[in-house]
């Protein structure tokens, strides 16, 4: 084969390898087992590290509760086998439901806008590229009651 014929064949093989070898995992979205209307309040706690007592915010305003619900159901997620690092900052969101039960979702930050979203209640653990610590930070005083835990 001449040099001119080898280059297109090599480029074609390279393109095929790149497209078949770099398939992304499929994106999933949370399907929470309750509706936003079922949520009475959300208790959000942020801990910078495991030894930190944490800061708690209680979200009771209806529109803020609905925004949190929508946030969790619209985040693109990918399956993850990674485990939460021991020293990672953690934001927990506990949805208190009108039937008296709770549903908790934990977010462990790994890097800026990268973390692991898990729930024992929901039996899932996903990686995500969303800033859920930023969402915790954005909960403002008009929508929450902030306390030190």
PDB file of C-alpha atoms in Angstrom:
ATOM      1  CA  UNK A   1       0.000   0.000   0.000  1.00  0.00           C
ATOM      2  CA  UNK A   2       1.317   3.419  -0.828  1.00  0.00           C
ATOM      3  CA  UNK A   3       1.600   6.159   1.750  1.00  0.00           C
ATOM      4  CA  UNK A   4      -1.405   8.017   0.268  1.00  0.00           C
ATOM      5  CA  UNK A   5      -3.644   4.975   0.734  1.00  0.00           C
ATOM      6  CA  UNK A   6      -2.443   4.244   4.285  1.00  0.00           C
ATOM      7  CA  UNK A   7      -3.344   7.672   5.685  1.00  0.00           C
ATOM      8  CA  UNK A   8      -7.107   7.562   4.875  1.00  0.00           C
ATOM      9  CA  UNK A   9      -7.345   3.969   6.123  1.00  0.00           C
ATOM     10  CA  UNK A  10      -5.565   4.930   9.347  1.00  0.00           C
ATOM     11  CA  UNK A  11      -7.816   7.993   9.838  1.00  0.00           C
ATOM     12  CA  UNK A  12     -10.923   5.894   9.238  1.00  0.00           C
ATOM     13  CA  UNK A  13      -9.764   3.304  11.775  1.00  0.00           C
ATOM     14  CA  UNK A  14      -8.955   6.037  14.298  1.00  0.00           C
ATOM     15  CA  UNK A  15     -12.390   7.622  13.903  1.00  0.00           C
ATOM     16  CA  UNK A  16     -14.121   4.250  14.331  1.00  0.00           C
ATOM     17  CA  UNK A  17     -12.136   3.484  17.493  1.00  0.00           C
ATOM     18  CA  UNK A  18     -12.864   6.906  18.961  1.00  0.00           C
ATOM     19  CA  UNK A  19     -16.596   6.706  18.291  1.00  0.00           C
ATOM     20  CA  UNK A  20     -17.056   3.158  19.519  1.00  0.00           C
ATOM     21  CA  UNK A  21     -14.651   3.363  22.449  1.00  0.00           C
ATOM     22  CA  UNK A  22     -15.890   6.663  23.854  1.00  0.00           C
ATOM     23  CA  UNK A  23     -19.565   6.000  24.233  1.00  0.00           C
ATOM     24  CA  UNK A  24     -20.913   7.894  27.210  1.00  0.00           C
ATOM     25  CA  UNK A  25     -22.980   6.227  29.882  1.00  0.00           C
ATOM     26  CA  UNK A  26     -26.641   6.971  29.623  1.00  0.00           C
ATOM     27  CA  UNK A  27     -27.988   9.866  31.639  1.00  0.00           C
ATOM     28  CA  UNK A  28     -30.758   9.224  34.156  1.00  0.00           C
ATOM     29  CA  UNK A  29     -32.964  11.505  36.222  1.00  0.00           C
ATOM     30  CA  UNK A  30     -34.348  10.945  39.704  1.00  0.00           C
ATOM     31  CA  UNK A  31     -37.914   9.784  39.928  1.00  0.00           C
ATOM     32  CA  UNK A  32     -38.792  10.591  43.515  1.00  0.00           C
ATOM     33  CA  UNK A  33     -41.508   8.386  45.061  1.00  0.00           C
ATOM     34  CA  UNK A  34     -43.549  11.441  46.072  1.00  0.00           C
ATOM     35  CA  UNK A  35     -44.812  14.653  44.505  1.00  0.00           C
ATOM     36  CA  UNK A  36     -43.686  18.160  45.390  1.00  0.00           C
ATOM     37  CA  UNK A  37     -47.154  18.738  46.910  1.00  0.00           C
ATOM     38  CA  UNK A  38     -46.483  15.910  49.398  1.00  0.00           C
ATOM     39  CA  UNK A  39     -43.499  17.775  50.904  1.00  0.00           C
ATOM     40  CA  UNK A  40     -44.208  19.736  54.098  1.00  0.00           C
ATOM     41  CA  UNK A  41     -40.634  20.996  54.524  1.00  0.00           C
ATOM     42  CA  UNK A  42     -37.022  20.225  53.661  1.00  0.00           C
ATOM     43  CA  UNK A  43     -34.261  20.165  56.255  1.00  0.00           C
ATOM     44  CA  UNK A  44     -30.930  20.898  54.590  1.00  0.00           C
ATOM     45  CA  UNK A  45     -27.681  20.374  56.520  1.00  0.00           C
ATOM     46  CA  UNK A  46     -24.187  21.205  55.294  1.00  0.00           C
ATOM     47  CA  UNK A  47     -21.018  19.757  56.827  1.00  0.00           C
ATOM     48  CA  UNK A  48     -17.602  20.831  55.577  1.00  0.00           C
ATOM     49  CA  UNK A  49     -16.106  17.617  57.007  1.00  0.00           C
ATOM     50  CA  UNK A  50     -17.298  14.681  59.154  1.00  0.00           C
ATOM     51  CA  UNK A  51     -16.199  16.290  62.432  1.00  0.00           C
ATOM     52  CA  UNK A  52     -18.108  19.504  61.638  1.00  0.00           C
ATOM     53  CA  UNK A  53     -21.345  20.004  63.603  1.00  0.00           C
ATOM     54  CA  UNK A  54     -22.937  21.381  60.451  1.00  0.00           C
ATOM     55  CA  UNK A  55     -25.295  24.184  59.570  1.00  0.00           C
ATOM     56  CA  UNK A  56     -28.995  23.471  59.202  1.00  0.00           C
ATOM     57  CA  UNK A  57     -31.585  25.278  57.120  1.00  0.00           C
ATOM     58  CA  UNK A  58     -35.274  24.392  57.211  1.00  0.00           C
ATOM     59  CA  UNK A  59     -37.134  25.203  54.015  1.00  0.00           C
ATOM     60  CA  UNK A  60     -40.851  25.755  54.507  1.00  0.00           C
ATOM     61  CA  UNK A  61     -41.863  28.259  51.832  1.00  0.00           C
ATOM     62  CA  UNK A  62     -43.899  26.409  49.200  1.00  0.00           C
ATOM     63  CA  UNK A  63     -42.119  27.882  46.169  1.00  0.00           C
ATOM     64  CA  UNK A  64     -38.687  27.075  47.639  1.00  0.00           C
ATOM     65  CA  UNK A  65     -39.764  23.484  48.388  1.00  0.00           C
ATOM     66  CA  UNK A  66     -41.004  23.122  44.802  1.00  0.00           C
ATOM     67  CA  UNK A  67     -37.735  24.539  43.436  1.00  0.00           C
ATOM     68  CA  UNK A  68     -35.700  22.020  45.456  1.00  0.00           C
ATOM     69  CA  UNK A  69     -37.930  19.181  44.272  1.00  0.00           C
ATOM     70  CA  UNK A  70     -37.539  20.313  40.663  1.00  0.00           C
ATOM     71  CA  UNK A  71     -33.792  20.659  41.100  1.00  0.00           C
ATOM     72  CA  UNK A  72     -33.406  17.052  42.226  1.00  0.00           C
ATOM     73  CA  UNK A  73     -35.639  15.675  39.470  1.00  0.00           C
ATOM     74  CA  UNK A  74     -33.890  17.555  36.648  1.00  0.00           C
ATOM     75  CA  UNK A  75     -30.214  16.943  37.490  1.00  0.00           C
ATOM     76  CA  UNK A  76     -28.545  14.728  34.868  1.00  0.00           C
ATOM     77  CA  UNK A  77     -27.027  11.740  36.677  1.00  0.00           C
ATOM     78  CA  UNK A  78     -24.778   8.848  35.729  1.00  0.00           C
ATOM     79  CA  UNK A  79     -24.433   5.527  37.507  1.00  0.00           C
ATOM     80  CA  UNK A  80     -21.533   5.455  39.922  1.00  0.00           C
ATOM     81  CA  UNK A  81     -19.592   2.822  41.750  1.00  0.00           C
ATOM     82  CA  UNK A  82     -17.524   5.464  43.528  1.00  0.00           C
ATOM     83  CA  UNK A  83     -17.896   5.750  47.255  1.00  0.00           C
ATOM     84  CA  UNK A  84     -18.174   8.901  49.275  1.00  0.00           C
ATOM     85  CA  UNK A  85     -14.718  10.137  50.327  1.00  0.00           C
ATOM     86  CA  UNK A  86     -14.306  10.223  54.114  1.00  0.00           C
ATOM     87  CA  UNK A  87     -13.298  13.888  54.199  1.00  0.00           C
ATOM     88  CA  UNK A  88     -15.738  15.236  51.593  1.00  0.00           C
ATOM     89  CA  UNK A  89     -18.106  18.113  52.301  1.00  0.00           C
ATOM     90  CA  UNK A  90     -21.662  16.763  52.544  1.00  0.00           C
ATOM     91  CA  UNK A  91     -25.008  18.420  51.986  1.00  0.00           C
ATOM     92  CA  UNK A  92     -28.027  16.416  53.115  1.00  0.00           C
ATOM     93  CA  UNK A  93     -31.590  17.187  52.113  1.00  0.00           C
ATOM     94  CA  UNK A  94     -34.326  15.535  54.158  1.00  0.00           C
ATOM     95  CA  UNK A  95     -37.801  15.852  52.685  1.00  0.00           C
ATOM     96  CA  UNK A  96     -40.443  15.714  55.428  1.00  0.00           C
ATOM     97  CA  UNK A  97     -43.604  14.356  53.813  1.00  0.00           C
ATOM     98  CA  UNK A  98     -47.230  14.978  54.695  1.00  0.00           C
ATOM     99  CA  UNK A  99     -47.704  11.302  55.687  1.00  0.00           C
ATOM    100  CA  UNK A 100     -45.101  11.734  58.464  1.00  0.00           C
ATOM    101  CA  UNK A 101     -42.238   9.978  56.683  1.00  0.00           C
ATOM    102  CA  UNK A 102     -38.880  11.360  55.571  1.00  0.00           C
ATOM    103  CA  UNK A 103     -36.860  10.847  52.406  1.00  0.00           C
ATOM    104  CA  UNK A 104     -33.187  11.793  52.587  1.00  0.00           C
ATOM    105  CA  UNK A 105     -30.770  12.558  49.778  1.00  0.00           C
ATOM    106  CA  UNK A 106     -27.045  13.057  50.443  1.00  0.00           C
ATOM    107  CA  UNK A 107     -24.587  14.875  48.216  1.00  0.00           C
ATOM    108  CA  UNK A 108     -20.843  14.426  48.781  1.00  0.00           C
ATOM    109  CA  UNK A 109     -18.700  16.947  46.950  1.00  0.00           C
ATOM    110  CA  UNK A 110     -15.634  15.541  45.235  1.00  0.00           C
ATOM    111  CA  UNK A 111     -14.573  18.658  43.326  1.00  0.00           C
ATOM    112  CA  UNK A 112     -16.193  21.900  42.240  1.00  0.00           C
ATOM    113  CA  UNK A 113     -19.566  20.993  40.704  1.00  0.00           C
ATOM    114  CA  UNK A 114     -18.747  17.294  40.881  1.00  0.00           C
ATOM    115  CA  UNK A 115     -20.032  14.866  43.444  1.00  0.00           C
ATOM    116  CA  UNK A 116     -21.941  11.788  44.384  1.00  0.00           C
ATOM    117  CA  UNK A 117     -25.680  11.848  45.028  1.00  0.00           C
ATOM    118  CA  UNK A 118     -26.935   8.950  47.177  1.00  0.00           C
ATOM    119  CA  UNK A 119     -30.018   7.902  49.083  1.00  0.00           C
ATOM    120  CA  UNK A 120     -30.462   4.896  51.319  1.00  0.00           C
ATOM    121  CA  UNK A 121     -34.214   5.549  51.178  1.00  0.00           C
ATOM    122  CA  UNK A 122     -34.157   5.455  47.379  1.00  0.00           C
ATOM    123  CA  UNK A 123     -31.463   2.795  47.070  1.00  0.00           C
ATOM    124  CA  UNK A 124     -29.350   4.746  44.601  1.00  0.00           C
ATOM    125  CA  UNK A 125     -25.930   6.298  44.209  1.00  0.00           C
ATOM    126  CA  UNK A 126     -25.141   8.440  41.163  1.00  0.00           C
ATOM    127  CA  UNK A 127     -22.376  10.775  40.094  1.00  0.00           C
ATOM    128  CA  UNK A 128     -23.398  14.237  39.013  1.00  0.00           C
ATOM    129  CA  UNK A 129     -21.907  17.454  37.737  1.00  0.00           C
ATOM    130  CA  UNK A 130     -24.165  19.834  39.601  1.00  0.00           C
ATOM    131  CA  UNK A 131     -23.331  22.268  42.363  1.00  0.00           C
ATOM    132  CA  UNK A 132     -25.617  21.014  45.141  1.00  0.00           C
ATOM    133  CA  UNK A 133     -23.498  22.701  47.804  1.00  0.00           C
ATOM    134  CA  UNK A 134     -24.193  25.915  45.897  1.00  0.00           C
ATOM    135  CA  UNK A 135     -27.905  25.115  46.026  1.00  0.00           C
ATOM    136  CA  UNK A 136     -27.636  24.705  49.796  1.00  0.00           C
ATOM    137  CA  UNK A 137     -25.823  28.049  49.977  1.00  0.00           C
ATOM    138  CA  UNK A 138     -28.526  29.738  47.889  1.00  0.00           C
ATOM    139  CA  UNK A 139     -31.290  28.857  50.349  1.00  0.00           C
ATOM    140  CA  UNK A 140     -31.889  32.286  51.813  1.00  0.00           C
ATOM    141  CA  UNK A 141     -33.257  33.485  55.111  1.00  0.00           C
ATOM    142  CA  UNK A 142     -36.656  34.408  53.671  1.00  0.00           C
ATOM    143  CA  UNK A 143     -37.295  30.789  52.813  1.00  0.00           C
ATOM    144  CA  UNK A 144     -35.551  29.085  55.705  1.00  0.00           C
ATOM    145  CA  UNK A 145     -34.860  29.059  59.398  1.00  0.00           C
ATOM    146  CA  UNK A 146     -31.093  28.652  59.820  1.00  0.00           C
ATOM    147  CA  UNK A 147     -29.647  27.059  62.932  1.00  0.00           C
ATOM    148  CA  UNK A 148     -26.351  25.571  64.033  1.00  0.00           C
ATOM    149  CA  UNK A 149     -26.593  21.818  64.605  1.00  0.00           C
TER     150      UNK A 149
END
